[in-house]
PDB file of C-alpha atoms and ligand atoms in Angstrom:
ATOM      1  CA  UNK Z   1      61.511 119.040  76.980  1.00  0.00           C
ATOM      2  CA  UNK Z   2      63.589 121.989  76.690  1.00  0.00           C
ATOM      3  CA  UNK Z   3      67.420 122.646  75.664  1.00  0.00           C
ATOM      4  CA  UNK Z   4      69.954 121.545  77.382  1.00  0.00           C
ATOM      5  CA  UNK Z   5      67.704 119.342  79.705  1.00  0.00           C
ATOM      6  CA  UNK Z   6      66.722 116.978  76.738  1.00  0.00           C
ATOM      7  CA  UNK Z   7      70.255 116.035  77.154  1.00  0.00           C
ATOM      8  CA  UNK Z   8      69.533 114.728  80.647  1.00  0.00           C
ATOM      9  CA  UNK Z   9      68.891 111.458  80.974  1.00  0.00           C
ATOM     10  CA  UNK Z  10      65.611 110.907  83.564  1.00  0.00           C
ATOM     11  CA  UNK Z  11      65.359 108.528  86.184  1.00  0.00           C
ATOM     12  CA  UNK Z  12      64.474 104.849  84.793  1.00  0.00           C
ATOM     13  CA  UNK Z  13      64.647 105.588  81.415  1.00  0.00           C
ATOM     14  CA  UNK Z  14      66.144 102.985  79.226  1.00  0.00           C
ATOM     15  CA  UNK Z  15      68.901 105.191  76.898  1.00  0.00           C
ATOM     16  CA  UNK Z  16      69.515 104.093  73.517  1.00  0.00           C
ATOM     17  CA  UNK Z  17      72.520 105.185  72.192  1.00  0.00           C
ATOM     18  CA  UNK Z  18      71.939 104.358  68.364  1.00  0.00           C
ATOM     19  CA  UNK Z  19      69.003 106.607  68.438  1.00  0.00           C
ATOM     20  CA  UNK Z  20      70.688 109.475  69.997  1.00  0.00           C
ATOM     21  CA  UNK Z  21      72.142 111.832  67.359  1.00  0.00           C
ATOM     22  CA  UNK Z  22      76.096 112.157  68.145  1.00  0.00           C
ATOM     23  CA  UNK Z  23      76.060 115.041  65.442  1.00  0.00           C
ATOM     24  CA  UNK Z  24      73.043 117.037  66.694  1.00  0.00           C
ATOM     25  CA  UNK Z  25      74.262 120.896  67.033  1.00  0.00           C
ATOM     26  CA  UNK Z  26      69.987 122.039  67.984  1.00  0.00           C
ATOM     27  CA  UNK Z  27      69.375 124.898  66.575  1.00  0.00           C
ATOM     28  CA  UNK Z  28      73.117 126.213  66.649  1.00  0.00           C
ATOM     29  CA  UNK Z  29      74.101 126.263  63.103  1.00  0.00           C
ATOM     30  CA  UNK Z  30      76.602 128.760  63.827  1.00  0.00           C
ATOM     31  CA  UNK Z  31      79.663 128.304  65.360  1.00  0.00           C
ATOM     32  CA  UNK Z  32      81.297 131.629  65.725  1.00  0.00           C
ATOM     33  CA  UNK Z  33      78.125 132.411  67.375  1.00  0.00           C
ATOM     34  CA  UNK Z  34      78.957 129.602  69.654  1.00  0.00           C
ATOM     35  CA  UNK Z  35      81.714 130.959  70.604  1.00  0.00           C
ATOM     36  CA  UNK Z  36      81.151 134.085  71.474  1.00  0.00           C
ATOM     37  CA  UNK Z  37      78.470 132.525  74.060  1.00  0.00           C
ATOM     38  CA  UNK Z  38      81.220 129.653  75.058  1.00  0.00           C
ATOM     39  CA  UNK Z  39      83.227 132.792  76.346  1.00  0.00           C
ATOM     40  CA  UNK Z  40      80.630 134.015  78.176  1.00  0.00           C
ATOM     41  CA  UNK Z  41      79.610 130.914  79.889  1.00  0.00           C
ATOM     42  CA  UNK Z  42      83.170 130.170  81.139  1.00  0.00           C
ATOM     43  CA  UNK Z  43      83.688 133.452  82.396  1.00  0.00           C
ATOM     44  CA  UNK Z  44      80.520 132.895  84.229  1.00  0.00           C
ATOM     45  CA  UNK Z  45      81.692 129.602  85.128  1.00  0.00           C
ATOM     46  CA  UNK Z  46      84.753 131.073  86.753  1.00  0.00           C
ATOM     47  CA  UNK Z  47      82.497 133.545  89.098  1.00  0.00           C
ATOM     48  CA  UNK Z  48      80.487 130.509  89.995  1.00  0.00           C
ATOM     49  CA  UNK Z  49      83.166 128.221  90.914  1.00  0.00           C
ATOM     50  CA  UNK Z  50      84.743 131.416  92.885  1.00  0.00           C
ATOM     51  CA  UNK Z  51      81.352 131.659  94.800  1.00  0.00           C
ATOM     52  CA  UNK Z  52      81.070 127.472  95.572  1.00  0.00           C
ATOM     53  CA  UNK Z  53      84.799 128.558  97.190  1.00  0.00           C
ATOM     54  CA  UNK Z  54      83.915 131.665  99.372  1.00  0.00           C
ATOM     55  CA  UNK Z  55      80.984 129.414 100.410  1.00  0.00           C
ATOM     56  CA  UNK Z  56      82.645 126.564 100.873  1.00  0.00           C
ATOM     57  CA  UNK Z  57      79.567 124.342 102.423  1.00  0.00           C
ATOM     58  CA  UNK Z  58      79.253 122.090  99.168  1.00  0.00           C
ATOM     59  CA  UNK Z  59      81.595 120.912  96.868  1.00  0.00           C
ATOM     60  CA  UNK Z  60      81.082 119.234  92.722  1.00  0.00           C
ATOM     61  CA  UNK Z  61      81.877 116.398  91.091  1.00  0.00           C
ATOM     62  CA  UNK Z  62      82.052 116.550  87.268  1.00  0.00           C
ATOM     63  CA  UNK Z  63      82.243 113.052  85.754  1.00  0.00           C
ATOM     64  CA  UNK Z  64      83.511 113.124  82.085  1.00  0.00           C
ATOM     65  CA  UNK Z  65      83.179 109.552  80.612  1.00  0.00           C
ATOM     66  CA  UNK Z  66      83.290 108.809  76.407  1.00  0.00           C
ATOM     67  CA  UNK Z  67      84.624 106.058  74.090  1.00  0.00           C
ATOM     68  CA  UNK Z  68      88.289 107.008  73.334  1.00  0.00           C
ATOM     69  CA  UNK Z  69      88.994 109.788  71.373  1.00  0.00           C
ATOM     70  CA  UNK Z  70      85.507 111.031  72.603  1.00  0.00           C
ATOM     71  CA  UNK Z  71      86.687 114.367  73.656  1.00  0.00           C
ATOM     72  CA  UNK Z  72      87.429 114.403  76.867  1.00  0.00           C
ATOM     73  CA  UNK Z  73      90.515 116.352  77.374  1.00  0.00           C
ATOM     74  CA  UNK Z  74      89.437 118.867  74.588  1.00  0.00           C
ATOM     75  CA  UNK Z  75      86.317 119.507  77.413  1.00  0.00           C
ATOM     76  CA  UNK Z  76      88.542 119.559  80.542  1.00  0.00           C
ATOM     77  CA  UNK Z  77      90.735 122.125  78.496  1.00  0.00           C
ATOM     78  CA  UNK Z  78      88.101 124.504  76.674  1.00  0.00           C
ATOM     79  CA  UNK Z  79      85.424 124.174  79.651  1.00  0.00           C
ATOM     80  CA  UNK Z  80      86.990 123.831  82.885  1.00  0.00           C
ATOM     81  CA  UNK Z  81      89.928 125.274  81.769  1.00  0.00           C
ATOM     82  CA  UNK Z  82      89.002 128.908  83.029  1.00  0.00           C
ATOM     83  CA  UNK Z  83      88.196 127.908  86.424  1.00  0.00           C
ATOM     84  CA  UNK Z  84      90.854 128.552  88.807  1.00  0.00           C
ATOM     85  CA  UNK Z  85      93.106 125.334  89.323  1.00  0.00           C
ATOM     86  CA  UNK Z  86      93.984 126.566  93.172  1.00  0.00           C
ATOM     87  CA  UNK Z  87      90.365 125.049  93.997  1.00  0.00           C
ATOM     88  CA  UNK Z  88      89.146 123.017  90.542  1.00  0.00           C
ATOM     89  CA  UNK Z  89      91.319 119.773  90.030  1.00  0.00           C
ATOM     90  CA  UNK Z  90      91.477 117.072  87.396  1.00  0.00           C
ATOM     91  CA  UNK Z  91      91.714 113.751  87.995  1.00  0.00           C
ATOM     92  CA  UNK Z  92      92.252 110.869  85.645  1.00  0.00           C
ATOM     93  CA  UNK Z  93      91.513 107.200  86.324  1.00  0.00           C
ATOM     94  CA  UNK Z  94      94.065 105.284  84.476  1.00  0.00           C
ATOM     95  CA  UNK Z  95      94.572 101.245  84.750  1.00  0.00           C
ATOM     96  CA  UNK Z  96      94.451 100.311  88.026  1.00  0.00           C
ATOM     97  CA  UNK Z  97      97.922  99.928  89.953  1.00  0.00           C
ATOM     98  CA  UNK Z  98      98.905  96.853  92.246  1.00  0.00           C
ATOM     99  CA  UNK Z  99      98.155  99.181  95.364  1.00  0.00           C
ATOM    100  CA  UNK Z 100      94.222 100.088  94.253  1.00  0.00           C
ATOM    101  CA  UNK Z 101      93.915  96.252  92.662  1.00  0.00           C
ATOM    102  CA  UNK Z 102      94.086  94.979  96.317  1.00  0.00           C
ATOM    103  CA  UNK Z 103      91.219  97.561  97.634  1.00  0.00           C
ATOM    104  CA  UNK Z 104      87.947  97.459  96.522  1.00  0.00           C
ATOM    105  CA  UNK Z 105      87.195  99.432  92.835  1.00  0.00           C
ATOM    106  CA  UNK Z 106      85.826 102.385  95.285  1.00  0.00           C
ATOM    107  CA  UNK Z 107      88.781 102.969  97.219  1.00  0.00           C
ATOM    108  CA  UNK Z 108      90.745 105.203  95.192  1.00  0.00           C
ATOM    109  CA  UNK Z 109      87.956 106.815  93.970  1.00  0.00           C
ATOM    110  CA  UNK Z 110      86.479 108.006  97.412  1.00  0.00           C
ATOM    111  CA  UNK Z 111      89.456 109.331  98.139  1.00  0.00           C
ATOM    112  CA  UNK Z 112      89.837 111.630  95.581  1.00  0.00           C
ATOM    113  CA  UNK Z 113      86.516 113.524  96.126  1.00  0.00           C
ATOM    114  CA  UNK Z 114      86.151 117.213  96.038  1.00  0.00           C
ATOM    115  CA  UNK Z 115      86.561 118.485  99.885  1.00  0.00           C
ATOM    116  CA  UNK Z 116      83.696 121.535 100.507  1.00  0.00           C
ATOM    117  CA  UNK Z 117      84.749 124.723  98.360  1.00  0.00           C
ATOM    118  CA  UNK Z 118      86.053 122.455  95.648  1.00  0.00           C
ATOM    119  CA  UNK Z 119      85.725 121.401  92.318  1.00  0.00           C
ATOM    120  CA  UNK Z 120      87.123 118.380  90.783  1.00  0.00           C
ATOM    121  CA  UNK Z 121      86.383 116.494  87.501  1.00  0.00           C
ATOM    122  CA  UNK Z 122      86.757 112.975  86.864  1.00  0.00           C
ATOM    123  CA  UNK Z 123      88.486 112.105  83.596  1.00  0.00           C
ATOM    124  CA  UNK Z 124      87.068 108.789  83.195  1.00  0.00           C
ATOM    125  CA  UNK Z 125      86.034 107.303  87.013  1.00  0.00           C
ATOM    126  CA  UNK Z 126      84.430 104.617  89.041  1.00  0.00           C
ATOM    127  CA  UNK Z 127      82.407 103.851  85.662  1.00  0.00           C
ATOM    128  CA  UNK Z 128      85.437 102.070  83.937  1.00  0.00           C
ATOM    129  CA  UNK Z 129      84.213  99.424  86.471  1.00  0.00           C
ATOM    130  CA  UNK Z 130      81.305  98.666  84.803  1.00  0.00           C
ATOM    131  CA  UNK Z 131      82.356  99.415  81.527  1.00  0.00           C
ATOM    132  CA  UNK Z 132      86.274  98.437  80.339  1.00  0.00           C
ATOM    133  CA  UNK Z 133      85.876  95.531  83.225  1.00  0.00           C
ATOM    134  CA  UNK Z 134      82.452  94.406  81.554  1.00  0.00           C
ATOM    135  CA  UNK Z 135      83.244  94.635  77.996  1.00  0.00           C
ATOM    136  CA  UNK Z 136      86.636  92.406  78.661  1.00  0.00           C
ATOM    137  CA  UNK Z 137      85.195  90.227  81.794  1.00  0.00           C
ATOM    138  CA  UNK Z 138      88.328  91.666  84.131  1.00  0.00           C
ATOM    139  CA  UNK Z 139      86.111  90.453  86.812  1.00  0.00           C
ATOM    140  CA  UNK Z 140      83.398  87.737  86.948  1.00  0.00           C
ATOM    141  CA  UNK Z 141      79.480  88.926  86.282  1.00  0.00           C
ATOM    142  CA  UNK Z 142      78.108  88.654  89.185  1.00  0.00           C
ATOM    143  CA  UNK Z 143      80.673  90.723  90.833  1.00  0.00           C
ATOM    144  CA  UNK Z 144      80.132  93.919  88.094  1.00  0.00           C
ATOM    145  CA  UNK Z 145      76.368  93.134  87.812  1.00  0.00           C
ATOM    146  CA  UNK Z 146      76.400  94.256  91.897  1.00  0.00           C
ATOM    147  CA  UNK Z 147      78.271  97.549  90.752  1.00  0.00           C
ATOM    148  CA  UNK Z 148      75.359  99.214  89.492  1.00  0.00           C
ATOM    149  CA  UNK Z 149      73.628  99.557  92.739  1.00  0.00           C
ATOM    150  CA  UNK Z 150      76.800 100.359  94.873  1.00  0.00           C
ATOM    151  CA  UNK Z 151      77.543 103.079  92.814  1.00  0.00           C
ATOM    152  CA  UNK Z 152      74.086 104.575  93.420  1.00  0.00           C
ATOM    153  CA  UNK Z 153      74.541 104.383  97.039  1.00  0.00           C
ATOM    154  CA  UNK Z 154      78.261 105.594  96.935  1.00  0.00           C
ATOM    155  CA  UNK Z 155      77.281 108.251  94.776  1.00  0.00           C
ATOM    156  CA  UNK Z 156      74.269 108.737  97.162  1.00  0.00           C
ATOM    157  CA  UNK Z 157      76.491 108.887 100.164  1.00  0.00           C
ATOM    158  CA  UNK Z 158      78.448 112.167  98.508  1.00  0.00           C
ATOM    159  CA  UNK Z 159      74.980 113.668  97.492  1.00  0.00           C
ATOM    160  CA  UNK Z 160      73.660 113.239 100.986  1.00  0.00           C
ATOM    161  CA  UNK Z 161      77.011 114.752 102.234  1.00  0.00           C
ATOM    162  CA  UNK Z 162      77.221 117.909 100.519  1.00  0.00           C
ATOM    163  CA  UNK Z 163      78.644 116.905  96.672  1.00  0.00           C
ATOM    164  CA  UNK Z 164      76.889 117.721  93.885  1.00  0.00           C
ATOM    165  CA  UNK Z 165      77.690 115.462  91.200  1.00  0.00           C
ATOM    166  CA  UNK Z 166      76.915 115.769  87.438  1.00  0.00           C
ATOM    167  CA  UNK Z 167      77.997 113.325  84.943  1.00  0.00           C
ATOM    168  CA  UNK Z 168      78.561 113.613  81.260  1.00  0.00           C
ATOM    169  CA  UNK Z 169      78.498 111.023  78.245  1.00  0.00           C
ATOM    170  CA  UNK Z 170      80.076 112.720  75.303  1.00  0.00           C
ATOM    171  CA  UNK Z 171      78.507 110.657  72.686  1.00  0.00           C
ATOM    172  CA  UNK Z 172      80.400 110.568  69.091  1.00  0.00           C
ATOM    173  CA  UNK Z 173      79.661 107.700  66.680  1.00  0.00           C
ATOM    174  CA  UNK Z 174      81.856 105.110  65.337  1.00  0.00           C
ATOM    175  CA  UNK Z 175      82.732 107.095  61.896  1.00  0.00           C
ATOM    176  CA  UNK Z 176      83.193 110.656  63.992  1.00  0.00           C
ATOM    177  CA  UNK Z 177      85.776 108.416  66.016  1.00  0.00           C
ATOM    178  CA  UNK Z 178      87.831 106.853  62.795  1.00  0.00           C
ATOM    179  CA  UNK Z 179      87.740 109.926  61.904  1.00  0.00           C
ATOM    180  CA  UNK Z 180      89.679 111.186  64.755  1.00  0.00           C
ATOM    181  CA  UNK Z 181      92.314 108.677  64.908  1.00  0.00           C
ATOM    182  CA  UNK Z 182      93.108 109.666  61.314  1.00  0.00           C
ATOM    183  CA  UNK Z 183      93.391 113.317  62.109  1.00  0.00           C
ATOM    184  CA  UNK Z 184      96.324 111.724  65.314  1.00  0.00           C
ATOM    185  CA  UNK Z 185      98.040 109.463  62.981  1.00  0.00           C
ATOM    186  CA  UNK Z 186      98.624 112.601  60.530  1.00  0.00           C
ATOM    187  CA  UNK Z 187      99.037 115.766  62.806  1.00  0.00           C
ATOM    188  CA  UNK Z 188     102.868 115.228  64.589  1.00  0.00           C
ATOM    189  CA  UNK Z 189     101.579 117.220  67.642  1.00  0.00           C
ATOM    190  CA  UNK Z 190      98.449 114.730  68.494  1.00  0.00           C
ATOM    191  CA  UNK Z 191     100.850 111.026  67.032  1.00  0.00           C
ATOM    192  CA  UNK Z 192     101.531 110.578  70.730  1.00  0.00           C
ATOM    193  CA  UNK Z 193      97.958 110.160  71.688  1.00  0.00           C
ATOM    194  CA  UNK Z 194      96.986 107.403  69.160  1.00  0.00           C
ATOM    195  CA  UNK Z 195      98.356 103.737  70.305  1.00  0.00           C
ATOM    196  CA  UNK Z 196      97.415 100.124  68.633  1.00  0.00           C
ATOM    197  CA  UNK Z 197      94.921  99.793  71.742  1.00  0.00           C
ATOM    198  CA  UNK Z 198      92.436 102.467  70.497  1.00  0.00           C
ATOM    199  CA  UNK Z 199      92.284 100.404  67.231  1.00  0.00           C
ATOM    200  CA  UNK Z 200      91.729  97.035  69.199  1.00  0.00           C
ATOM    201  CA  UNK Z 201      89.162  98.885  71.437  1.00  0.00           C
ATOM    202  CA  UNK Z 202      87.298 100.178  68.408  1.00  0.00           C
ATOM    203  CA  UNK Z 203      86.188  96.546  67.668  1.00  0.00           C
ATOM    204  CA  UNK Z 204      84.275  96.086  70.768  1.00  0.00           C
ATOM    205  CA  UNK Z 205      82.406  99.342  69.689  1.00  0.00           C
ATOM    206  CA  UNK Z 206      78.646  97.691  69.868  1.00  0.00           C
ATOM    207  CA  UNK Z 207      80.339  96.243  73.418  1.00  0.00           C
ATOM    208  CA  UNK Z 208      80.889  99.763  75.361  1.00  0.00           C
ATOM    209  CA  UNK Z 209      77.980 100.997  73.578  1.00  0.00           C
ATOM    210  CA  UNK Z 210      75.710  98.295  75.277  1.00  0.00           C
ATOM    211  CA  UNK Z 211      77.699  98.615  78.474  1.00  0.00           C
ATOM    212  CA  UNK Z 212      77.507 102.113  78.514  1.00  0.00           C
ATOM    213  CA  UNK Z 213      73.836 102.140  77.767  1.00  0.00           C
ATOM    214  CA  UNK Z 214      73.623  99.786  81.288  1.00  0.00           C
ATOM    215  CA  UNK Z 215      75.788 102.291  83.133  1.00  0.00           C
ATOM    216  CA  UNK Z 216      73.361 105.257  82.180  1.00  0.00           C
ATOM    217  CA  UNK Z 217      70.182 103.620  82.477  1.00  0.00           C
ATOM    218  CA  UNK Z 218      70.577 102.407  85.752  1.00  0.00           C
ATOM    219  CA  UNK Z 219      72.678 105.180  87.121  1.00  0.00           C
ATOM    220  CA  UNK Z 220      71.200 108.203  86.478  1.00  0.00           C
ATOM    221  CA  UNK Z 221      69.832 109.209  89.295  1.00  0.00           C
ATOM    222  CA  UNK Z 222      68.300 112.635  90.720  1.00  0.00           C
ATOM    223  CA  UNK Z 223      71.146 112.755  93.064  1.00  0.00           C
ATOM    224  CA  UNK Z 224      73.417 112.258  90.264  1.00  0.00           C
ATOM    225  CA  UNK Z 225      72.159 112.484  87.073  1.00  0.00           C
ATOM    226  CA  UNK Z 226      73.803 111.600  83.287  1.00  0.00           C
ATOM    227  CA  UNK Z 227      73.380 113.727  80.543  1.00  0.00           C
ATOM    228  CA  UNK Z 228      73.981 112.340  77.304  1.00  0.00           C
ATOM    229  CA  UNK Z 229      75.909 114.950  75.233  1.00  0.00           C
ATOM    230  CA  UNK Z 230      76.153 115.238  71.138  1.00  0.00           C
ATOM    231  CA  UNK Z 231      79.875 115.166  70.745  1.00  0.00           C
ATOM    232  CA  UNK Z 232      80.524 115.015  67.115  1.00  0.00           C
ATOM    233  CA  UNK Z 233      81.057 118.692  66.914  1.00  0.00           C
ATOM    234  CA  UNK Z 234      83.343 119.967  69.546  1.00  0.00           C
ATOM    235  CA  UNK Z 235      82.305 123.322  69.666  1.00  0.00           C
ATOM    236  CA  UNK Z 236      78.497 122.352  70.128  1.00  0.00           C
ATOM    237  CA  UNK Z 237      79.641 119.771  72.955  1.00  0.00           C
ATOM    238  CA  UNK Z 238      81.619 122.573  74.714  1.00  0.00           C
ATOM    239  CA  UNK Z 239      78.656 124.864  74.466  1.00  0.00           C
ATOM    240  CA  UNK Z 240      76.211 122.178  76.133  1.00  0.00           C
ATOM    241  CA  UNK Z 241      78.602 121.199  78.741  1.00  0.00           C
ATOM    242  CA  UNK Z 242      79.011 124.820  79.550  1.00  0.00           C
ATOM    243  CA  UNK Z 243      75.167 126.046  79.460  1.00  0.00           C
ATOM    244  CA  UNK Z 244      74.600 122.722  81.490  1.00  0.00           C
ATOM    245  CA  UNK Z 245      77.195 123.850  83.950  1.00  0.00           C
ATOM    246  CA  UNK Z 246      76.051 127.629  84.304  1.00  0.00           C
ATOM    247  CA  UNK Z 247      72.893 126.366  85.210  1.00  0.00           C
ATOM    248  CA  UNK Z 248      73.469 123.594  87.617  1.00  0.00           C
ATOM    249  CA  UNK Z 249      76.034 125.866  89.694  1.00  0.00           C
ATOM    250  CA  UNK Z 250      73.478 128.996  89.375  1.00  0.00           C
ATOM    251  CA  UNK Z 251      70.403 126.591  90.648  1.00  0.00           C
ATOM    252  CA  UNK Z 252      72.522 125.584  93.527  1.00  0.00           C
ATOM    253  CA  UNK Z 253      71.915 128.927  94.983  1.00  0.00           C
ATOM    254  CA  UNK Z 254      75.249 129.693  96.755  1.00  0.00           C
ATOM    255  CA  UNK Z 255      75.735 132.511  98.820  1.00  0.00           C
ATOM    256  CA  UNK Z 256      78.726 134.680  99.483  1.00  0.00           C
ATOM    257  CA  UNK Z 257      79.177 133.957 103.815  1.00  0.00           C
ATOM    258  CA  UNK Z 258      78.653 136.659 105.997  1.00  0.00           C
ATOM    259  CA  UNK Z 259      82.196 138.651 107.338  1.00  0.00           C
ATOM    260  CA  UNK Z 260      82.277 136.928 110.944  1.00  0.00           C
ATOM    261  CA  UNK Z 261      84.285 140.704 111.502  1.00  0.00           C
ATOM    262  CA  UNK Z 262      82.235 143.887 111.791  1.00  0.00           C
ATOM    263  CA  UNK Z 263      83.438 145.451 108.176  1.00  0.00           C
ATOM    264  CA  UNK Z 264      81.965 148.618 109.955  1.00  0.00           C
ATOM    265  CA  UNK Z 265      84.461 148.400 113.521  1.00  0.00           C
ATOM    266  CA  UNK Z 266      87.249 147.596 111.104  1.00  0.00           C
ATOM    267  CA  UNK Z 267      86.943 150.581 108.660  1.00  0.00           C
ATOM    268  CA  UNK Z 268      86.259 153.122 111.775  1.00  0.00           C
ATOM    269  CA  UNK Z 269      89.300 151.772 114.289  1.00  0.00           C
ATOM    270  CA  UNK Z 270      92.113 150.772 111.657  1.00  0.00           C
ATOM    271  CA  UNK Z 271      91.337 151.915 107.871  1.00  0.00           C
ATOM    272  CA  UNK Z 272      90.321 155.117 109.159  1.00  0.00           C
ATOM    273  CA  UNK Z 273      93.449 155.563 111.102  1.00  0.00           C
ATOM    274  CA  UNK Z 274      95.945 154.144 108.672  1.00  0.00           C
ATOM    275  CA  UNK Z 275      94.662 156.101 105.915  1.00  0.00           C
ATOM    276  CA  UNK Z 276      95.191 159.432 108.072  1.00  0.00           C
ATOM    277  CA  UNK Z 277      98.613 158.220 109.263  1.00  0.00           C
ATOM    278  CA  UNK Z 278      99.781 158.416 105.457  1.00  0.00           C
TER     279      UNK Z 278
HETATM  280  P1  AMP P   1      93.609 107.123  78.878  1.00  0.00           P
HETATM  281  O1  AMP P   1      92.466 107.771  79.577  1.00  0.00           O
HETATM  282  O2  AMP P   1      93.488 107.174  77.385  1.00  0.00           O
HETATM  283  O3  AMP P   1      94.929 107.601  79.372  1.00  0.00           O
HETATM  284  O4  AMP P   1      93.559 105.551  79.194  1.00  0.00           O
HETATM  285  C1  AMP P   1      93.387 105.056  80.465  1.00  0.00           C
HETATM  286  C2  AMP P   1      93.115 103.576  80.351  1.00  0.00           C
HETATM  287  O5  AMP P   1      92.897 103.064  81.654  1.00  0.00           O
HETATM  288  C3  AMP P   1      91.890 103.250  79.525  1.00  0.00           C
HETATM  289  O6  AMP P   1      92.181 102.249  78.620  1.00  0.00           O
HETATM  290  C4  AMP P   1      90.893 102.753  80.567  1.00  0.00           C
HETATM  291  O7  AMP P   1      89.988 101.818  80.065  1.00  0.00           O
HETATM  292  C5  AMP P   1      91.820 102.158  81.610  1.00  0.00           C
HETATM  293  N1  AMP P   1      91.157 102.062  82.910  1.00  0.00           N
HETATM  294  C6  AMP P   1      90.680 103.068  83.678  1.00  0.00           C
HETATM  295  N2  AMP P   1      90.085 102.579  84.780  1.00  0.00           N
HETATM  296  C7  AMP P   1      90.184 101.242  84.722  1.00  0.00           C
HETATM  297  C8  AMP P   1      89.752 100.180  85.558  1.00  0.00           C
HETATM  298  N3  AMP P   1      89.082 100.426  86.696  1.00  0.00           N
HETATM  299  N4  AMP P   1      90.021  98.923  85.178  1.00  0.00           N
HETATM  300  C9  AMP P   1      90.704  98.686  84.037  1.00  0.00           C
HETATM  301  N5  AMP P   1      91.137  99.632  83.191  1.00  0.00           N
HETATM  302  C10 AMP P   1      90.880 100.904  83.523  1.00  0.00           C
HETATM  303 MG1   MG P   2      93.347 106.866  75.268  1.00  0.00          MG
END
C-alpha cells in the first residue's frame, strides 16, 4: 500500500502497536524539505476548509488522540493552525465535570459536533472512555466493553448525517516520551505542562498501549477510519497529518454553491449604475 494510506488502519485489522515504527520518517530524510511542503499543504488546507464553508452541506471531525506528551497540541498548532478559527474550532475533553458525570459518556460529546460548514478537532474525545476509564477501571467491564460498538454507531450516526470524521493516533514510543518530559522539566516556557500525573501515567504504558490497540482495532471503520501516525519526529507527523488531510478534504469533492442571485441582473441594474454615478 501506498504513502500516507499505509498509515490507515483497515477495517478488522488487528493493530499492533509494538510493531509499528513510532520513528518512521518514509522516505523523508529531509526536513527542511518537509517544510517547505508542510507550507504548502496548510495553505491548501486553508482553501479547502474555506470551500467545506461556502458549501456548507457537510461538516469534519478531526479526532487527535496520543499517550501524553504525544503531540497533540504541537499538531492542532502547526496543522490546523492556518485554518480560519471563525469556522475551525478546538475542543478538548478534559476530566469529566459533575454536570457530564450524570449524562451518559456521549452527551457532551454529541453536543459539541461540527454544525455543516464547520470544522472542529477533538483534542482527546469520546475515546478517553475506553481508554483512561479502561486502563484505571473508572467504570465496571462490562459497561466499557459495550463502548466499542456504541461508538461505531454514534460515530455512524454523524457519518450518515453529513460529518466526515477522521481520526488520528500519534504514535511515539516510551523512550521518545521520557524524552519529552525531560525537555518540560528543563525548558521554563514548557515546566507548566509537565505534572507528577504524566510520570504516574507513564507506568501503565503497556496498559494504554493494549487499550489503545482495542480502541483502533475495533473502531476503525470506513465511516470513520484511524490512521496510525509515526510521531517521534514532529515535523514528519505534521507532514502526514497534513498530506492525509489535503487528500481527504480534496476527495470529498466540494463544490463552491451556485449564486441563488443572477451575478449577470446585478452587474447590469446596480454595478453598472453605481460605477457611472462616481
Ligand atoms: P490534558 O489533555 O493533558 O489537559 O489532560 C486531560 C485529562 O483528562 C487527561 O488525564 C485525560 O485522561 C482526562 N480525561 C479526559 N476524558 C476523560 C474521561 N472521559 N474520563 C476520565 N478522564 C478523562
Ligand atoms: Mg497532559
Amino acid at each position: 500500500m501506498k504513502y500516507p494510506d499505509m498509515f490507515r488502519v483497515e477495517p478488522g485489522t488487528k493493530v499492533k502497536l509494538s510493531q509499528m515504527e513510532a520513528g518512521d520518517t518514509g522516505d523523508n530524510r529531509d526536513e527542511a524539505a518537509a517544510q517547505d511542503e508542510l507550507g504548502r499543504l496548510t495553505k491548501r488546507l486553508a482553501e479547502l476548509q474555506y470551500l467545506l464553508y461556502a458549501e456548507s452541506k457537510r461538516s469534519f471531525l478531526i479526532v487527535l488522540q496520543a499517550m501524553d506528551a504525544g503531540g497533540k497540541d504541537g499538531t492542532v498548532r502547526h496543522v490546523i493552525g492556518s485554518m480560519n478559527p471563525q469556522n475551525a474550532t478546538v475542543q478538548p475533553f478534559k476530566v469529566p465535570s459533575v454536570e457530564e458525570m450524570a449524562h451518559d459518556y456521549l452527551w457532551r460529546v454529541h453536543k459539541v459536533t461540527p454544525a455543516t460548514g464547520q470544522v472542529v478537532v477533538f483534542n482527546r474525545s469520546h475515546y478517553e472512555d475506553v481508554l483512561v476509564v479502561r486502563v484505571h477501571d473508572l467504570v465496571p467491564k462490562e459497561i466499557w466493553s459495550e463502548r466499542y460498538d456504541e461508538i461505531n454507531a454514534f460515530e455512524k450516526l454523524l457519518s450518515d448525517n453529513g460529518t466526515h470524521i477522521i481520526k488520528f493516533f500519534l504514535h511515539i514510543d516510551k523512550k521518545e516520551q521520557l524524552a519529552r518530559f525531560k525537555q518540560r522539566l528543563e525548558d521554563p516556557t514548557k515546566q507548566w505542562k509537565i505534572s507528577e500525573s504524566d510520570y504516574k501515567e507513564r507506568e501503565f504504558w503497556d496498559d494504554y498501549q493494549k487499550a489503545y490497540e482495542a480502541a483502533i482495532s475495533k473502531c476503525s471503520t470506513e465511516d470513520a477510519p484511524w490512521y496510525v501516525i509515526p510521531a517521534n519526529h514532529k515535523w514528519f507527523r505534521n507532514l502526514v497529518v497534513s498530506r492525509i488531510l489535503v487528500k481527504t478534504l480534496e476527495s470529498m469533492d466540494m463544490q463552491f454553491p451556485q449564486p441563488t442571485v443572477s451575478i449577470e441582473e446585478i452587474r447590469r441594474q446596480y454595478h453598472v449604475a453605481v460605477e457611472e454615478s462616481r
